[in-house]
JSON list of C-alpha atoms in Angstrom, two decimals:
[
{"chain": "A", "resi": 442, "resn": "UNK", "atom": "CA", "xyz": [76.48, 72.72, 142.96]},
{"chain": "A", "resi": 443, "resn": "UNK", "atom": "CA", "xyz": [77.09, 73.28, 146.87]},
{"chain": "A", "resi": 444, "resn": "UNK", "atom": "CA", "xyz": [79.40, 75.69, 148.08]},
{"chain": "A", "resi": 445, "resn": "UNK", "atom": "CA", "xyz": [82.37, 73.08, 149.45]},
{"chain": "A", "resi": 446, "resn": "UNK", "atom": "CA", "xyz": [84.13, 72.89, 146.00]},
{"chain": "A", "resi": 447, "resn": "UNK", "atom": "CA", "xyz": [84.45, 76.72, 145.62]},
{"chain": "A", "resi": 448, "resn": "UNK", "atom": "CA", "xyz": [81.68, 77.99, 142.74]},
{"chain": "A", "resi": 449, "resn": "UNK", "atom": "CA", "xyz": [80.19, 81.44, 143.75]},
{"chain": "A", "resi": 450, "resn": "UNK", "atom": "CA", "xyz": [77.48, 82.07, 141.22]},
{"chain": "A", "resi": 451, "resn": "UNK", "atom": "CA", "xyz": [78.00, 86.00, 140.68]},
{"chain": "A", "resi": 452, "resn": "UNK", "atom": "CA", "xyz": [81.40, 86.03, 140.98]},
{"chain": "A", "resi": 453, "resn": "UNK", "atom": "CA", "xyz": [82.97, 85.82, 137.05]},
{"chain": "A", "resi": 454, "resn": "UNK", "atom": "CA", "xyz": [85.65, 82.56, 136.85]},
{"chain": "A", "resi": 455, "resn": "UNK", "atom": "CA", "xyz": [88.13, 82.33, 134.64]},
{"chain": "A", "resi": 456, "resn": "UNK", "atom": "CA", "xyz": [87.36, 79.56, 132.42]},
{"chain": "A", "resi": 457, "resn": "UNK", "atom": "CA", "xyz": [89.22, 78.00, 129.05]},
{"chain": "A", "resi": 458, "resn": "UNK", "atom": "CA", "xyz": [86.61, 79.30, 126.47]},
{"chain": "A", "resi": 459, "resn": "UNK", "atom": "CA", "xyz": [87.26, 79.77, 122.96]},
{"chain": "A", "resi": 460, "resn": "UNK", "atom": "CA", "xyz": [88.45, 83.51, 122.17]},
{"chain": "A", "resi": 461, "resn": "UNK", "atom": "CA", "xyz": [86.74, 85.00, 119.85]},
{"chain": "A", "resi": 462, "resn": "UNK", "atom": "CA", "xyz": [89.05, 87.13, 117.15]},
{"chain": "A", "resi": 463, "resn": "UNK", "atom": "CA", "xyz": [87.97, 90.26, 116.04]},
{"chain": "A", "resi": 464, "resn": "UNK", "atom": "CA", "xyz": [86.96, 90.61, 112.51]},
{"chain": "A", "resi": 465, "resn": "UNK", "atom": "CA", "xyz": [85.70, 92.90, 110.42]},
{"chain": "A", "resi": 466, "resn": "UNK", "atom": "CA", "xyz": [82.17, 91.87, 109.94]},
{"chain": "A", "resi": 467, "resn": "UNK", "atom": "CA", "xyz": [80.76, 88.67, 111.94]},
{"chain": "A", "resi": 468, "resn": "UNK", "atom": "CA", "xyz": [80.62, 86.43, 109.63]},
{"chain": "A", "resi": 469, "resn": "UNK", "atom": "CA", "xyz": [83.80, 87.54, 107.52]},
{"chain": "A", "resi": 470, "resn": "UNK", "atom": "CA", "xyz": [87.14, 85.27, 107.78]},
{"chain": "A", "resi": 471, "resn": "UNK", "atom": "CA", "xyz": [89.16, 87.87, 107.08]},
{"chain": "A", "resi": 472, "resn": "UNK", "atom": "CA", "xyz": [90.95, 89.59, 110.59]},
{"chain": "A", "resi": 473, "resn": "UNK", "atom": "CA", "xyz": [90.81, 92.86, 111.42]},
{"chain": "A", "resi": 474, "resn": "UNK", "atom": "CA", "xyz": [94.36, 94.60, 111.92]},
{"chain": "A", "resi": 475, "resn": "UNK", "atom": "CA", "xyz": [95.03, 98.15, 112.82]},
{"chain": "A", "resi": 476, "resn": "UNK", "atom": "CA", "xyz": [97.03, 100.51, 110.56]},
{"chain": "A", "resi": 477, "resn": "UNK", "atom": "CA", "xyz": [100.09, 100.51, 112.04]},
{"chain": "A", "resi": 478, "resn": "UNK", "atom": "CA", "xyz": [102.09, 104.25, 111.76]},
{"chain": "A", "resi": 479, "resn": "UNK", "atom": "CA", "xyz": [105.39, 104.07, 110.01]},
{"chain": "A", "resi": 480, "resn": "UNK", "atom": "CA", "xyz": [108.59, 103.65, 111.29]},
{"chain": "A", "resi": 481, "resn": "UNK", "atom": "CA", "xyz": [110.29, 106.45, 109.68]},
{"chain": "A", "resi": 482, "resn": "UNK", "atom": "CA", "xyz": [110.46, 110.35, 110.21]},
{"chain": "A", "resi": 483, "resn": "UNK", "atom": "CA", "xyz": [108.71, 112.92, 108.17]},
{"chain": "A", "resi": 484, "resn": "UNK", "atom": "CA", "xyz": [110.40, 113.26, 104.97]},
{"chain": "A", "resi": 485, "resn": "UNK", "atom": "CA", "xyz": [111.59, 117.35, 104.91]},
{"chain": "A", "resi": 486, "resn": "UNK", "atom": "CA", "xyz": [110.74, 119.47, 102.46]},
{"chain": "A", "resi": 487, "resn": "UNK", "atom": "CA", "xyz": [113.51, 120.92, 100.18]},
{"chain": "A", "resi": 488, "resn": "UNK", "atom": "CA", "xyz": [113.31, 124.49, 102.00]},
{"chain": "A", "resi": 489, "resn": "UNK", "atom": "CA", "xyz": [113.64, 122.81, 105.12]},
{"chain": "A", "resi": 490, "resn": "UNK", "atom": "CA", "xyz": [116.46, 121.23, 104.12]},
{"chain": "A", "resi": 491, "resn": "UNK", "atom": "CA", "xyz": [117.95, 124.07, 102.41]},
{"chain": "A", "resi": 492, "resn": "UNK", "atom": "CA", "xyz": [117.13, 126.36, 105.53]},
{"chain": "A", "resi": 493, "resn": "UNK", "atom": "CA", "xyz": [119.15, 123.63, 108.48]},
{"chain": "A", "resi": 494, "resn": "UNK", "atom": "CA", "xyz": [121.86, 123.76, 105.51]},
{"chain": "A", "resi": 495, "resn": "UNK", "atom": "CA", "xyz": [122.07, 127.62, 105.73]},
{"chain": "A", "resi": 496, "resn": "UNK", "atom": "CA", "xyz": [121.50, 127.19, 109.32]},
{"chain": "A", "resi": 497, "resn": "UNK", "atom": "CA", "xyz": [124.88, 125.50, 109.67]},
{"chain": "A", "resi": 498, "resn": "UNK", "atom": "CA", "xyz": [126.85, 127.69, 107.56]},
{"chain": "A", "resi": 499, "resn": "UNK", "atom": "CA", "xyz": [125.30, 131.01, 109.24]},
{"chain": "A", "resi": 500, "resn": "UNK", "atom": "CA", "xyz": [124.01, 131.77, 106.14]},
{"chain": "A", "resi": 501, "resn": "UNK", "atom": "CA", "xyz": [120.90, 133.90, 105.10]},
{"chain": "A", "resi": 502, "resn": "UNK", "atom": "CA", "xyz": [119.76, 133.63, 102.07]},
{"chain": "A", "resi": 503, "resn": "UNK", "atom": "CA", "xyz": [116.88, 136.08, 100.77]},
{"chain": "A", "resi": 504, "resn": "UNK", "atom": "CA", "xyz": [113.87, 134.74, 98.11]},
{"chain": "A", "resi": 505, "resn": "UNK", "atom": "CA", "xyz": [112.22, 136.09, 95.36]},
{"chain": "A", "resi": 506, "resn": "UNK", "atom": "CA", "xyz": [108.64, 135.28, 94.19]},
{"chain": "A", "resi": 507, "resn": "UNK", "atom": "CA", "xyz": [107.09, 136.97, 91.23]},
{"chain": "A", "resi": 508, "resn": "UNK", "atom": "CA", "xyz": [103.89, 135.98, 89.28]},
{"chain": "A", "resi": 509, "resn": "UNK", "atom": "CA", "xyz": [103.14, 136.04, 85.66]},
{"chain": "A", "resi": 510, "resn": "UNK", "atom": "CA", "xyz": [99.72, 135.70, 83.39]},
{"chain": "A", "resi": 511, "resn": "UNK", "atom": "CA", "xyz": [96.35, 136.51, 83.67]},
{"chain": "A", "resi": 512, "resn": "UNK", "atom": "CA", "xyz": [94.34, 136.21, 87.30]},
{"chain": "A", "resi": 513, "resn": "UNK", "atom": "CA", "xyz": [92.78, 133.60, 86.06]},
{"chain": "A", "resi": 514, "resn": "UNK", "atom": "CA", "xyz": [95.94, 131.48, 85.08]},
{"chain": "A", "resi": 515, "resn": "UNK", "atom": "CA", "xyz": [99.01, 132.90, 87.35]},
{"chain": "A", "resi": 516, "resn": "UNK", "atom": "CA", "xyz": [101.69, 131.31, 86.57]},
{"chain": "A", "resi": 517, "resn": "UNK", "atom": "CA", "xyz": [104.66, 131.79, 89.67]},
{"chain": "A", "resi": 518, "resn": "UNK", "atom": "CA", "xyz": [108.59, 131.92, 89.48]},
{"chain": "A", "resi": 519, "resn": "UNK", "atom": "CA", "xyz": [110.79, 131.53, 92.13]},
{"chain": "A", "resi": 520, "resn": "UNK", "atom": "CA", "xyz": [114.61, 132.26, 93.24]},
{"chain": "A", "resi": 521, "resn": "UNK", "atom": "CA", "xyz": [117.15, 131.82, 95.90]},
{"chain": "A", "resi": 522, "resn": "UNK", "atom": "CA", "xyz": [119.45, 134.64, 96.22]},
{"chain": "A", "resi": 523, "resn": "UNK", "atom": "CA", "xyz": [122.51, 134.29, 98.82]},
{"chain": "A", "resi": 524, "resn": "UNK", "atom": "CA", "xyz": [124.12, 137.33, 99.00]},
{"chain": "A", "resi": 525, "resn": "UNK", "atom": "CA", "xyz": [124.47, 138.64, 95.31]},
{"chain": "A", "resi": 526, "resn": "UNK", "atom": "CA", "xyz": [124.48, 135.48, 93.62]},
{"chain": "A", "resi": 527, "resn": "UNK", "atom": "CA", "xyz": [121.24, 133.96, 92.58]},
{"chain": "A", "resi": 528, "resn": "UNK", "atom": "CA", "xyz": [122.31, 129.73, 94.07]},
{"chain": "A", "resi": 529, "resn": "UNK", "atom": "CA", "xyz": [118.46, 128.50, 92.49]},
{"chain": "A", "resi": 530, "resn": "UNK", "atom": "CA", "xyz": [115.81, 128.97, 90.35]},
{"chain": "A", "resi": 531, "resn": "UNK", "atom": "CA", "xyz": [112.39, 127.58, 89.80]},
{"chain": "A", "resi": 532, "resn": "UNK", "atom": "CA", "xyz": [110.44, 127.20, 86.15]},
{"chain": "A", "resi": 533, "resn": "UNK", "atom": "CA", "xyz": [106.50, 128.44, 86.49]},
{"chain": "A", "resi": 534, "resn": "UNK", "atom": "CA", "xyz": [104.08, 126.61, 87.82]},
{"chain": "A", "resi": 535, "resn": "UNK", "atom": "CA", "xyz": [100.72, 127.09, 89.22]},
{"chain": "A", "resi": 536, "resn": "UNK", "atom": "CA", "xyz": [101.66, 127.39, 92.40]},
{"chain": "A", "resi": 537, "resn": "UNK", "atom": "CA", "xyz": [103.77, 129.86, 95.04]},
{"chain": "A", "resi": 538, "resn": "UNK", "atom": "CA", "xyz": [104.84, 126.27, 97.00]},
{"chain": "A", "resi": 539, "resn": "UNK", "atom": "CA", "xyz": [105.51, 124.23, 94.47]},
{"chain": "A", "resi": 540, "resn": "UNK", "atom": "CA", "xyz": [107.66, 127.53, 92.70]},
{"chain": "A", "resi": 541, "resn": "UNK", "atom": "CA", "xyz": [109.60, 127.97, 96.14]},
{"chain": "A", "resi": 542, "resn": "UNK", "atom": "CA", "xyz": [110.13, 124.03, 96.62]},
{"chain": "A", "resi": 543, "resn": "UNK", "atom": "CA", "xyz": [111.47, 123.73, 92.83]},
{"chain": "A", "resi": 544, "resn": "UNK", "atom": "CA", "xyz": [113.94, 126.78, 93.77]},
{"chain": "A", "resi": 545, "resn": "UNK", "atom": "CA", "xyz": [114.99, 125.12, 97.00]},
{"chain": "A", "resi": 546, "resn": "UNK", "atom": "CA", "xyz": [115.97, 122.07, 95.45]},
{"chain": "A", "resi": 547, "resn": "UNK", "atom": "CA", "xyz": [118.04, 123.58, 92.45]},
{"chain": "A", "resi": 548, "resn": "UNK", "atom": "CA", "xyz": [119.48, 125.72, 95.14]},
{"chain": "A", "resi": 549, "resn": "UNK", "atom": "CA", "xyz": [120.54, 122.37, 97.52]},
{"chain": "A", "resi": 550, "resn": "UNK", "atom": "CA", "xyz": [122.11, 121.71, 94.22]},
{"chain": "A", "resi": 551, "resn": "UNK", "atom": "CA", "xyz": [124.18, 124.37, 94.17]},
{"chain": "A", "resi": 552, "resn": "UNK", "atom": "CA", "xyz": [125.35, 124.30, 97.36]},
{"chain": "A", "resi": 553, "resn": "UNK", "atom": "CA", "xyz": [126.06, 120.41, 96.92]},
{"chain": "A", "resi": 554, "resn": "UNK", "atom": "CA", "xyz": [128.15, 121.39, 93.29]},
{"chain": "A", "resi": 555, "resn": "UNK", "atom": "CA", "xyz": [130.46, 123.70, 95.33]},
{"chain": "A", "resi": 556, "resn": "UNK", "atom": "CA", "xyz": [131.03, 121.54, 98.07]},
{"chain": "A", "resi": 557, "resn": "UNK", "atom": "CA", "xyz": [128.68, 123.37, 101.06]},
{"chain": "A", "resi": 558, "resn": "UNK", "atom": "CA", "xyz": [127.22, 119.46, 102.59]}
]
């Protein structure tokens, strides 16, 4: 080719060539797509809740922990307390969290019974 209709052999042309779509493997029809994140917020845990609820009301509210059974097996119990009266309480389970997360919810329960939204 001369150089009167424009080619210039190291410079890269744009030319109509097939695209080649990115798969997962090279000989697999399947197409690769990225996980895509999800279009929601965090879900908040019940003592988060319950604390922006106490938050809003000026509220503090104090919580008791205690532990039952053998090292081995502990078994923990947990309890809202807002002032003098006890708003939730958890059943035993195997773990602190899970003991404080039970108590948070029956205490949101509460406070949704006697009208504190």
């Amino acid at each position: 080719m001369s150089n009167d209709d424009g080619y210039i052999p190291w410079a890269r042309q744009s030319r109509n060539l097939p695209t080649r779509s990115m798969t997962t493997a090279p000989s697999s029809s399947r197409r690769y797509t990225s996980p895509e994140a999800p279009n929601r917020p965090q879900s908040l845990s019940y003592r988060q809740l319950l604390q922006q609820r106490l938050q809003k009301y000026q509220w503090t509210a104090m919580y008791h922990v205690e532990m039952t059974g053998p090292q081995h097996d502990q078994r923990w119990s947990g309890s809202f307390w807002l002032g003098g009266t006890k708003i939730g309480q958890s059943s035993f389970y195997t773990t602190k969290d899970a003991a404080k997360e039970d108590a948070a919810k029956a205490s949101l329960n509460w406070l949704n019974t006697y009208g504190y939204h």
